[in-house]
Short mmCIF file of C-alpha atoms in Angstrom, two decimals:
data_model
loop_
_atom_site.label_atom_id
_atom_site.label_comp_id
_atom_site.label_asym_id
_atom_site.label_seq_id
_atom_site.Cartn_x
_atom_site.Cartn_y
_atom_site.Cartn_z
CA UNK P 1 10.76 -2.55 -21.14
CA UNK P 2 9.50 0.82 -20.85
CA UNK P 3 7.93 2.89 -23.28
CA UNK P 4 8.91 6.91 -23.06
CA UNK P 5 6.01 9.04 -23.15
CA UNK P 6 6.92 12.66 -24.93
CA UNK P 7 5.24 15.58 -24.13
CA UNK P 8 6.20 16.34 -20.97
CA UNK P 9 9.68 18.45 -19.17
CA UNK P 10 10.75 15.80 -17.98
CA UNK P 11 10.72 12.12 -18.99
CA UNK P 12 7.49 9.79 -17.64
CA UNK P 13 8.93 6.18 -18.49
CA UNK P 14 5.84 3.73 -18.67
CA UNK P 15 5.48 -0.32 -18.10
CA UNK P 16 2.07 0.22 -19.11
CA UNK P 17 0.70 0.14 -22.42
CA UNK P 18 -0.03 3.67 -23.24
CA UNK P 19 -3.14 3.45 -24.92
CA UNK P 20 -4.88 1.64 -21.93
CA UNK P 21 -4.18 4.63 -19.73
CA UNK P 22 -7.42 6.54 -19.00
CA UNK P 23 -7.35 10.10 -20.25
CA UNK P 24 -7.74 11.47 -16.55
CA UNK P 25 -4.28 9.76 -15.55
CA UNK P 26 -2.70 10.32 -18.76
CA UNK P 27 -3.30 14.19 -17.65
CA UNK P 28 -2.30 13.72 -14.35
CA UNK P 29 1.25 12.40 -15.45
CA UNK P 30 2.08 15.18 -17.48
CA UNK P 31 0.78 17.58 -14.51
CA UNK P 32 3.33 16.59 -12.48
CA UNK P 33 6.39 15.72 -14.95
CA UNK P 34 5.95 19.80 -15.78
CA UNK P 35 6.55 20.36 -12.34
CA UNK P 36 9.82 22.52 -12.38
CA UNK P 37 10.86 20.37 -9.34
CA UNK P 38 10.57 16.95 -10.37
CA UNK P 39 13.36 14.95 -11.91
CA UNK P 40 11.83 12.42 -13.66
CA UNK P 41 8.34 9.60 -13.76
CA UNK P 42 7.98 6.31 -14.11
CA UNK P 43 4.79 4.41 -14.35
CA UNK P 44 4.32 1.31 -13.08
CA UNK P 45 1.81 -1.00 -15.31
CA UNK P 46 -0.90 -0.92 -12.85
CA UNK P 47 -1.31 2.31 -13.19
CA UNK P 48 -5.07 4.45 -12.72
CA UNK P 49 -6.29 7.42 -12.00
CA UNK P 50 -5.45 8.89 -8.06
CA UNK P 51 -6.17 12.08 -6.43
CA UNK P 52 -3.81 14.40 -7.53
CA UNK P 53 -1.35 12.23 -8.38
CA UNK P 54 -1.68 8.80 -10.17
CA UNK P 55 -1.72 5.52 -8.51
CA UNK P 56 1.24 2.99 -9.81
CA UNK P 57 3.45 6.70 -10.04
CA UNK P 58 6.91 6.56 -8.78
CA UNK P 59 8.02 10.63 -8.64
CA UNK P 60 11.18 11.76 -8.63
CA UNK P 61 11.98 15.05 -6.96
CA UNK P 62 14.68 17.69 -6.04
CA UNK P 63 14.27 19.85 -2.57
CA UNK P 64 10.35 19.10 -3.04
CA UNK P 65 7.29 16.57 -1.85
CA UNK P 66 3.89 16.80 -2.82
CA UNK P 67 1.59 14.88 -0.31
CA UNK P 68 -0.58 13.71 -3.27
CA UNK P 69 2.50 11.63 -4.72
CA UNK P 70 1.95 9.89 -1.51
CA UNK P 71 -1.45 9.38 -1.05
CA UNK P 72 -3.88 9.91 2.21
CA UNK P 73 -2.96 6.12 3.67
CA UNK P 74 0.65 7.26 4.36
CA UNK P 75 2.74 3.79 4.75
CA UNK P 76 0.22 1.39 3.49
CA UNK P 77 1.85 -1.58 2.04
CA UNK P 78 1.89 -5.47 2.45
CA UNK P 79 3.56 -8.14 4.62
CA UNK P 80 3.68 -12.08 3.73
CA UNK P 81 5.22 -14.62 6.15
CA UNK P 82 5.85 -18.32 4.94
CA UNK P 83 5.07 -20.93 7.64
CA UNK P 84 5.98 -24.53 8.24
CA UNK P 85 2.33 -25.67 7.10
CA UNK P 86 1.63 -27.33 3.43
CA UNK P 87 -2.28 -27.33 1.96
CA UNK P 88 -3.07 -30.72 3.53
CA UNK P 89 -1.95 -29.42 7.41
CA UNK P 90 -4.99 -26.70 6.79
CA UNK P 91 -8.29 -28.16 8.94
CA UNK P 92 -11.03 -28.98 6.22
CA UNK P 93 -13.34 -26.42 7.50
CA UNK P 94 -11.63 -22.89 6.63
CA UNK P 95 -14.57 -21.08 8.01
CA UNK P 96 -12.98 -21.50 11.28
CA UNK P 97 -9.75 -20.41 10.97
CA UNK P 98 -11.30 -17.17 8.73
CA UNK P 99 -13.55 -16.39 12.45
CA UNK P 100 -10.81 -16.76 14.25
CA UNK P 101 -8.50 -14.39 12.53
CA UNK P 102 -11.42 -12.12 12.18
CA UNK P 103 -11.81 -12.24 16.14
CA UNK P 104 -8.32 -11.12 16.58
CA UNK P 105 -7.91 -8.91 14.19
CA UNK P 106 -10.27 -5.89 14.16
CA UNK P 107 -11.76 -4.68 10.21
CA UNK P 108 -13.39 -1.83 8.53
CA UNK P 109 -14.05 0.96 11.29
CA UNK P 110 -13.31 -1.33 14.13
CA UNK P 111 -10.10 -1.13 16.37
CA UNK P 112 -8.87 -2.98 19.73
CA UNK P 113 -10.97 -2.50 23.22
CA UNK P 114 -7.62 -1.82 24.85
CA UNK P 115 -4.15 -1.22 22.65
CA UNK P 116 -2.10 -4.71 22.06
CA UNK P 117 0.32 -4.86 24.50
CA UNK P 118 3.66 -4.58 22.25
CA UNK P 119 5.14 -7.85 23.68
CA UNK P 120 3.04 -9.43 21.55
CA UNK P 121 5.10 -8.12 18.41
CA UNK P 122 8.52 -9.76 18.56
CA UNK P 123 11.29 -8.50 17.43
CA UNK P 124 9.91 -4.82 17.03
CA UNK P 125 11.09 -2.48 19.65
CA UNK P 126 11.33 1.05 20.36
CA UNK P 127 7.75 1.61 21.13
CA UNK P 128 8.00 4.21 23.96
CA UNK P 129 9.80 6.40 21.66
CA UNK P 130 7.77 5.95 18.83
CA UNK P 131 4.90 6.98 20.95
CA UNK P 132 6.95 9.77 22.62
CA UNK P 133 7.21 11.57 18.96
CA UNK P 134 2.87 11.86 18.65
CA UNK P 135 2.66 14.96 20.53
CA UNK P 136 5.28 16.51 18.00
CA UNK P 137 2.54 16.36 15.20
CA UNK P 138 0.06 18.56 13.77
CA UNK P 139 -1.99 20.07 16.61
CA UNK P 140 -5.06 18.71 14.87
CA UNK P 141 -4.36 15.47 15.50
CA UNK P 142 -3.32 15.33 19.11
CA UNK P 143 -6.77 14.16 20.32
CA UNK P 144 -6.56 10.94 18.59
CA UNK P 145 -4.01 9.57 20.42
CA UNK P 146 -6.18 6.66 22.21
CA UNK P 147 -7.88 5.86 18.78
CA UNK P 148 -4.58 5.53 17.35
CA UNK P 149 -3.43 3.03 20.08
CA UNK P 150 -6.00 1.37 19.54
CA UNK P 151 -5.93 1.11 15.90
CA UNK P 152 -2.82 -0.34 15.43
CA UNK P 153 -3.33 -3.56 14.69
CA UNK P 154 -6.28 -3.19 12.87
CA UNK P 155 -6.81 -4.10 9.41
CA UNK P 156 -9.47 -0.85 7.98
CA UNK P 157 -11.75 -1.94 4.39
CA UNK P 158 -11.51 -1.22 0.97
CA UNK P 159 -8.75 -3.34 -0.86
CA UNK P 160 -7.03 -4.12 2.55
CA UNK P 161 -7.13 -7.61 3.00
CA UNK P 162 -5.32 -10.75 5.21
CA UNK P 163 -5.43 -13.91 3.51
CA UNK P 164 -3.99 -17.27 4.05
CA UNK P 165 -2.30 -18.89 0.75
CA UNK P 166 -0.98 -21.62 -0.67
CA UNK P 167 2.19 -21.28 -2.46
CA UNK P 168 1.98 -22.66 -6.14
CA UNK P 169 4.27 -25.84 -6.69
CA UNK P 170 5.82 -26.20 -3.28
CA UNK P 171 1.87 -26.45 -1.62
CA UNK P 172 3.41 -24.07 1.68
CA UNK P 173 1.23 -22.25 3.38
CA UNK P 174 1.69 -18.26 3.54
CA UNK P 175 -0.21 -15.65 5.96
CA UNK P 176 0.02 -12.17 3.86
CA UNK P 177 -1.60 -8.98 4.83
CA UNK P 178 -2.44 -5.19 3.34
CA UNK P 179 -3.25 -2.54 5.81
CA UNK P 180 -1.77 0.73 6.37
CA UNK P 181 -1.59 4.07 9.11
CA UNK P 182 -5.27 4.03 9.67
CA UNK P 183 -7.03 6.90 10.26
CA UNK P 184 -3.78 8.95 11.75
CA UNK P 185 -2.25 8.57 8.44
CA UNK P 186 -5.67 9.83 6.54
CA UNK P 187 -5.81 12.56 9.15
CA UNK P 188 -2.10 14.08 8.89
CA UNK P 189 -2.25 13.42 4.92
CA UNK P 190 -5.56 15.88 4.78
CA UNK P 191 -4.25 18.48 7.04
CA UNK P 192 -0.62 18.94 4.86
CA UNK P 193 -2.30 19.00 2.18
CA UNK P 194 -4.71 21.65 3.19
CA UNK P 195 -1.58 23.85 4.18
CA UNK P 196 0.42 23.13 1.07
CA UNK P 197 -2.71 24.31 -1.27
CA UNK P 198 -2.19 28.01 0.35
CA UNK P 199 1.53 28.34 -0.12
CA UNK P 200 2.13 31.43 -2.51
CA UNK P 201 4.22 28.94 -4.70
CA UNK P 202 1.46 26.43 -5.17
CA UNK P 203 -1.01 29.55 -6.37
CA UNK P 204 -0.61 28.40 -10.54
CA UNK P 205 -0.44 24.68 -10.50
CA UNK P 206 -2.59 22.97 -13.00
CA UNK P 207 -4.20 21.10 -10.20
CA UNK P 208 -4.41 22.01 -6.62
CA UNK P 209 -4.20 18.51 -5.50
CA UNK P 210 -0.34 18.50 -6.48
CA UNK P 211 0.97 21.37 -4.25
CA UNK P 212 4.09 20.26 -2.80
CA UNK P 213 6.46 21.49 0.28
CA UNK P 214 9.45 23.08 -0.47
CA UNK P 215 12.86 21.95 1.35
CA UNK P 216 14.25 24.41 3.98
CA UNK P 217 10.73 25.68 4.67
CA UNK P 218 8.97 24.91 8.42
CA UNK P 219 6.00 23.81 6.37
CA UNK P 220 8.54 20.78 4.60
CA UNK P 221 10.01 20.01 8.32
CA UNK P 222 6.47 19.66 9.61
CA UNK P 223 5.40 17.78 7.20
CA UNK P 224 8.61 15.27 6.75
CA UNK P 225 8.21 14.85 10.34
CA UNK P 226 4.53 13.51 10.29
CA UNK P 227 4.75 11.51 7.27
CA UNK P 228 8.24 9.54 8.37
CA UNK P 229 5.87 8.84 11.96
CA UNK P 230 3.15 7.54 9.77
CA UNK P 231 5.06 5.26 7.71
CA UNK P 232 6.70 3.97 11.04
CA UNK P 233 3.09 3.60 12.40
CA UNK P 234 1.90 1.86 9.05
CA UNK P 235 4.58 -0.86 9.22
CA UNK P 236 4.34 -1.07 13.24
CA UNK P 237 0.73 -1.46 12.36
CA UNK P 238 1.43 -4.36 9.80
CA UNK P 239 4.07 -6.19 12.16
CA UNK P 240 0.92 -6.27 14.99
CA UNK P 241 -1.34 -7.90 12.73
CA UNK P 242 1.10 -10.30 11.67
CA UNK P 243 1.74 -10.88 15.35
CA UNK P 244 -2.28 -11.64 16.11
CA UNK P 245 -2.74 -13.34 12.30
CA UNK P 246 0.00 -16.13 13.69
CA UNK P 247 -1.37 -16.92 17.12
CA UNK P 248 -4.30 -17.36 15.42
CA UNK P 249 -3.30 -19.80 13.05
CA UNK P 250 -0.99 -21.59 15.86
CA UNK P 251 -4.63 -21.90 17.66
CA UNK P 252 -6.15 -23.87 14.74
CA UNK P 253 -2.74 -25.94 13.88
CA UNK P 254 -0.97 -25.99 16.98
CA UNK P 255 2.79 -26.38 16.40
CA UNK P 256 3.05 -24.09 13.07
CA UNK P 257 5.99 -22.27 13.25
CA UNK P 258 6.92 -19.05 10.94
CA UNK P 259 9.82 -17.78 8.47
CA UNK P 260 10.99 -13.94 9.09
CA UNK P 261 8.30 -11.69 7.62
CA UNK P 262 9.00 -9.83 4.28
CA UNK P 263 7.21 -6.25 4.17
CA UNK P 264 7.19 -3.21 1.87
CA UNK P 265 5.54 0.04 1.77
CA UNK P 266 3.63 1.07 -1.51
CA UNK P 267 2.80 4.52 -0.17
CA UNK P 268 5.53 6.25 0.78
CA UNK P 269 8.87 8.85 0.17
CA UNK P 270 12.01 7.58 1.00
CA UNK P 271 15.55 9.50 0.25
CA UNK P 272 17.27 8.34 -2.76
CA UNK P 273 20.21 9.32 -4.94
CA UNK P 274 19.79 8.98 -8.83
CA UNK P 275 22.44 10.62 -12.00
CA UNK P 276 24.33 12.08 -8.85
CA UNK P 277 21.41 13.63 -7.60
CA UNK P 278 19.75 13.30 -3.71
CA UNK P 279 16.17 13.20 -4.44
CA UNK P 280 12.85 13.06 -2.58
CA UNK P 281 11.53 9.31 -4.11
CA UNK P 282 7.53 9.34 -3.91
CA UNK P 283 5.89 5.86 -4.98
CA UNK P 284 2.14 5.65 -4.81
CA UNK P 285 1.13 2.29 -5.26
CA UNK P 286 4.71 1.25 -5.96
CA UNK P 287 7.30 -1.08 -4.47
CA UNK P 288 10.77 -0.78 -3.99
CA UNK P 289 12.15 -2.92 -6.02
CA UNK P 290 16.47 -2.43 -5.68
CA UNK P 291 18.52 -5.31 -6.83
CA UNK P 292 17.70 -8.79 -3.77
CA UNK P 293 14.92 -6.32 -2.85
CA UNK P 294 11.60 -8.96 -1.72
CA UNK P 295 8.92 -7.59 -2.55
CA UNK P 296 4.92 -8.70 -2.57
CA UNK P 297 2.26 -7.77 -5.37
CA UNK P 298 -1.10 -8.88 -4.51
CA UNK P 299 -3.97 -9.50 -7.39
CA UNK P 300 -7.34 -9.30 -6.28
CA UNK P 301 -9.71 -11.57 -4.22
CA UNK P 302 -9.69 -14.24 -6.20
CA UNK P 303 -6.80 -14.17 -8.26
CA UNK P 304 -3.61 -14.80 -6.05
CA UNK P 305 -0.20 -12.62 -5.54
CA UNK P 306 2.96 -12.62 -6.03
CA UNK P 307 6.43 -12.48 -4.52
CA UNK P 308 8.77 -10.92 -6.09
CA UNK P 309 12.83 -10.00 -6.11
CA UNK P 310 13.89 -6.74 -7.36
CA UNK P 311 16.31 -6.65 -9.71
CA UNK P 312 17.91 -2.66 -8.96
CA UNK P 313 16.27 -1.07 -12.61
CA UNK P 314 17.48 2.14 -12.04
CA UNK P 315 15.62 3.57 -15.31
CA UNK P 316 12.04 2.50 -12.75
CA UNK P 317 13.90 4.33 -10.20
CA UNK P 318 14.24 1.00 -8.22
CA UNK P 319 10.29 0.50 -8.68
CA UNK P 320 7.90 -1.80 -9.30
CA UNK P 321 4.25 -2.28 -9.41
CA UNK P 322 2.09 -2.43 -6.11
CA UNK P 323 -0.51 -5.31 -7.37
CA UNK P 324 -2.76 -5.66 -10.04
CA UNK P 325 -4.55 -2.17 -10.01
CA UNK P 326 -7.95 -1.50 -10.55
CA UNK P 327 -9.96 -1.15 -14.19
CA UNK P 328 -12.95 0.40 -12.73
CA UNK P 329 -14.16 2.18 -10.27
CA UNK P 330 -16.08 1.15 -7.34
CA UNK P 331 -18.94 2.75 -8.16
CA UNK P 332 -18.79 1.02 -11.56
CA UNK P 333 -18.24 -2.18 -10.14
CA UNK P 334 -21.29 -2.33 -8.09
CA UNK P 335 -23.16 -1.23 -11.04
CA UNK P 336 -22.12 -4.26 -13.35
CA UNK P 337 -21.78 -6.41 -10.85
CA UNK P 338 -23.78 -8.63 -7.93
CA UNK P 339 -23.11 -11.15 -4.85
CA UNK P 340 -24.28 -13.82 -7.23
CA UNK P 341 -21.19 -12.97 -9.56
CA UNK P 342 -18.78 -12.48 -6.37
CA UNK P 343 -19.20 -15.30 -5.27
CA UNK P 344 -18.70 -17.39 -8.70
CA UNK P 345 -15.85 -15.26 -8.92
CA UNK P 346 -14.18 -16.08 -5.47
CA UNK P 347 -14.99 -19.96 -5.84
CA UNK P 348 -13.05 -22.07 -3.80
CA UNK P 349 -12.26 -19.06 -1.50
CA UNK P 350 -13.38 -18.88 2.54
CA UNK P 351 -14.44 -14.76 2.53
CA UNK P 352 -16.95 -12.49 2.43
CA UNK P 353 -19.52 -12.86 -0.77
CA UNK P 354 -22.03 -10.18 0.20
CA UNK P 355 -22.97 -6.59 -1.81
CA UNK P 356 -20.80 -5.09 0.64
CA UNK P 357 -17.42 -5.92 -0.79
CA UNK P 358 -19.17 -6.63 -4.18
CA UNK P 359 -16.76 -3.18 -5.41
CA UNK P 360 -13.10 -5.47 -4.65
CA UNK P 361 -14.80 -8.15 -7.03
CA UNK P 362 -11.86 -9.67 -9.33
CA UNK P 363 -13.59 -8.02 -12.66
CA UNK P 364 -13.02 -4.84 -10.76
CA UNK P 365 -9.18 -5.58 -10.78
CA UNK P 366 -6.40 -5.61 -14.08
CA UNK P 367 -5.22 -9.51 -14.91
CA UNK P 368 -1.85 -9.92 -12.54
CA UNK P 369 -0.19 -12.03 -14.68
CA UNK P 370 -0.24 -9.44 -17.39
CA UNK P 371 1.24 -6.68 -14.84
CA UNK P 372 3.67 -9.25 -13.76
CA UNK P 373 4.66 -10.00 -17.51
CA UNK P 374 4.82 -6.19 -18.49
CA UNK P 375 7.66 -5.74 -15.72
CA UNK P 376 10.39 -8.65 -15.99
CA UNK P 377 12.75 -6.13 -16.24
CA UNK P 378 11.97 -4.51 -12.98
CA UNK P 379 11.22 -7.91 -11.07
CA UNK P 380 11.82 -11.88 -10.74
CA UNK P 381 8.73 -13.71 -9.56
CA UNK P 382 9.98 -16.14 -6.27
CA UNK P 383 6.59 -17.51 -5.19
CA UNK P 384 3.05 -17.37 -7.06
CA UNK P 385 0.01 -17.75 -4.25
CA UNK P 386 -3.15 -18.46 -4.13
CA UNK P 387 -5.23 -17.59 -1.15
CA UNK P 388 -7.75 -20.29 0.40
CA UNK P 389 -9.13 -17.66 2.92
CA UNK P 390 -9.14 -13.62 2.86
CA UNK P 391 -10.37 -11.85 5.12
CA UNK P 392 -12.26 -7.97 4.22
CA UNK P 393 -13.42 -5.41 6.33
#
C-alpha cells in the first residue's frame, strides 16, 4: 500500500518508504505535484533522484508534458522472450554464447556497419513509414539519419544490458534485454527541452528542468510528434535486438525455438483517462502495469528480474516500478567499490568484471525483492530469473 505524502497541491502517493527518499528527490516531487497542471504523483518504490524530474515518478497531467517526466532516453524499456531451452540445454562454456551475442549485437558507442535489413525482425512491419516520418522532426536532428539506421539494433552502456536467464523453479531459459532510442532519442529529448525552458510560461518554475509544453501550442505538436517517433524507434530498436539475440542463441543450440516476446516502455507518455479526466500519463522509470498487463522489472547484474502481471491499481495510475533502482551514484560506486568486488559480486555470472562497468555493481543497486514486496498491490510476480550471462556495453 501506498503511503500519502502531504505537503504538496496535489497528492504524491508513495510505495516507497518515505524516509529512505533522498532529500534531492523528496524536493523534486513536491516541484512538480505544485505544478498547477498536474493531476496527481505516484512514486514507485525504486524511486531516486533524476534530472528534473524523479526516476520511479509516474506524473499525471492535464493539457501539459514536461520532457523531464520523460527522461532524455525517450522509449527505453525492456523485452524478455521465453524459449524452448531448460539450464542443462545451455553449452558448458557460456563464454561463447556471451561472444557471440556480443558479435551481433553492437554495445556502448558502437552501431551496425550497414542498417539490419528489417526482414530480420518478424512480425514488425511498417518500416518505410516509420522512416518516412524522420524528416518531420526537429531540424537539428535531420543529419543523423544514417547513424540512426544504423543504431537500431544496438544495445548503448550504462544499465542497458541483454542477459540470458534461467527461470527459477521451472529451469527455462529466457533471453531479456534493456536498451532504448539511442542517441536520436537523447538528441530530440535535449533540443525540447531547450525550447520549453524559454516559453514565457515556464519563466517562474522552481526548477528549469521541469518546463513543460502546453496543449494547443505548435511547440506541444512538435514535440508530441518527436517523442511518439522515439518511443516507436525505442521499441523497433528492442524488437531488432531480440531478432539478432535469437539467431544467436539458435547458432549455439541449434533447434531452440521462442515464445512471443513481452515488452514495455519505462520512459514514456502515453494518453490515459483517470476520475473522468483525459490526461497526459508520464512514467520515468515506471511500467504500465493495467490489470493482465506483463510486465518485466530487472534487478541488477547479479541479482536476477522479475516478471510481473499488473493488476489495474488505479490509485498507481496503472504503474509499477521499472527495476530495482539505484542507491548510489556512479560516481560513488566507483569510489567504494573495485573489479575485485565485481566480480565476487557477479559470481557464477558470464559478463564483464572490469573497472569499466565497476559503477552497475549490485551494491550500487536497491535489494529487488524488497521493491517487489513493497508493491503487491500494484503487481503479481509470474517468473523470478536469474541470468547466467549479461552482456554490458
Amino acid at each position: 500500500m501506498y503511503t500519502a505524502v502531504d505537503g504538496a497541491r496535489v497528492p504524491i502517493r508513495m510505495w516507497a518508504d518515505p524516509a529512505s527518499v533522498e532529500d534531492q528527490a523528496m524536493r523534486q516531487l513536491h516541484n512538480v505535484a505544485n505544478l498547477p497542471w498536474v493531476h496527481g504523483v505516484a512514486v514507485m518504490p525504486d524511486v531516486h533522484y533524476g534530472k528534473g524530474a524523479t526516476v520511479g515518478s509516474v506524473i499525471a497531467m492535464r493539457d501539459a508534458v514536461s520532457p523531464a517526466a520523460v527522461g532524455v532516453d525517450i522509449g527505453c524499456g525492456m523485452s524478455a522472450v521465453r524459449t524452448s531451452l531448460t539450464a542443462a540445454d545451455l553449452p558448458d562454456d557460456l563464454g561463447k554464447l556471451r561472444r557471440r551475442i556480443e558479435n551481433a549485437v553492437p554495445v556502448g558507442f558502437g552501431l551496425h556497419k550497414t542498417p539490419v535489413n528489417p526482414a530480420k525482425v518478424h512480425g514488425v512491419g511498417g518500416w518505410d513509414e516509420f522512416w518516412k516520418g524522420f524528416g518531420e522532426l526537429h531540424t537539428g536532428v535531420q543529419e543523423l539519419h544514417d547513424r540512426a539506421a544504423r543504431q537500431i539494433g544496438s544495445l548503448g552502456g550504462g544499465n542497458h544490458f541483454i542477459e540470458v536467464c534461467i527461470e527459477e523453479g521451472a529451469g527455462r531459459v529466457w533471453l531479456m534485454l534493456h536498451s532504448g532510442s539511442r542517441n536520436i532519442g537523447k538528441e530530440l529529448a535535449e533540443r525540447h527541452m531547450a525550447v520549453a525552458r524559454k516559453l514565457p510560461h515556464n519563466a517562474d518554475l522552481p526548477d528549469r528542468d521541469l518546463a513543460v509544453f502546453v496543449a494547443g501550442t505548435p511547440e506541444m505538436q512538435a514535440y508530441r510528434r518527436d517523442l511518439f517517433w522515439a518511443q516507436d524507434y525505442a521499441a523497433r530498436n528492442r524488437a531488432t535486438m531480440v531478432a539478432l539475440v535469437k539467431l544467436a542463441l539458435a547458432d549455439v543450440v541449434p533447434g531452440t525455438t521462442f515464445d512471443d516476446a513481452i515488452s514495455c516502455h519505462h520512459n514514456y507518455v502515453a494518453e490515459e483517462t483517470y476520475d473522468g479526466v483525459e490526461l497526459l500519463v508520464t512514467r520515468k522509470g515506471a511500467i504500465r502495469a493495467g490489470s493482465g498487463d506483463l510486465g518485466i522489472i530487472p534487478g541488477s547484474m547479479g541479482t536476477g528480474s522479475y516478471i510481473v502481471r499488473g493488476l489495474g491499481n488505479e490509485s498507481s495510475f496503472r504503474s509499477a516500478s521499472h527495476g530495482a533502482g539505484r542507491r548510489m551514484s556512479r560516481t560513488k560506486a566507483k569510489k567504494l567499490y573495485t573489479a575485485d568486488d565485481l566480480a565476487a559480486q557477479t559470481a557464477g555470472v558470464e559478463c564483464r568484471k572490469d573497472t569499466g562497468v565497476v559503477d552497475e555493481i549490485p551494491a550500487a543497486y536497491k535489494d529487488i525483492d524488497a521493491v517487489i514486496k513493497a508493491q503487491t498491490d500494484l503487481v503479481e510476480v509470474v517468473a523470478h530469473l536469474k541470468q547466467v550471462v549479461c552482456v554490458k556495453g
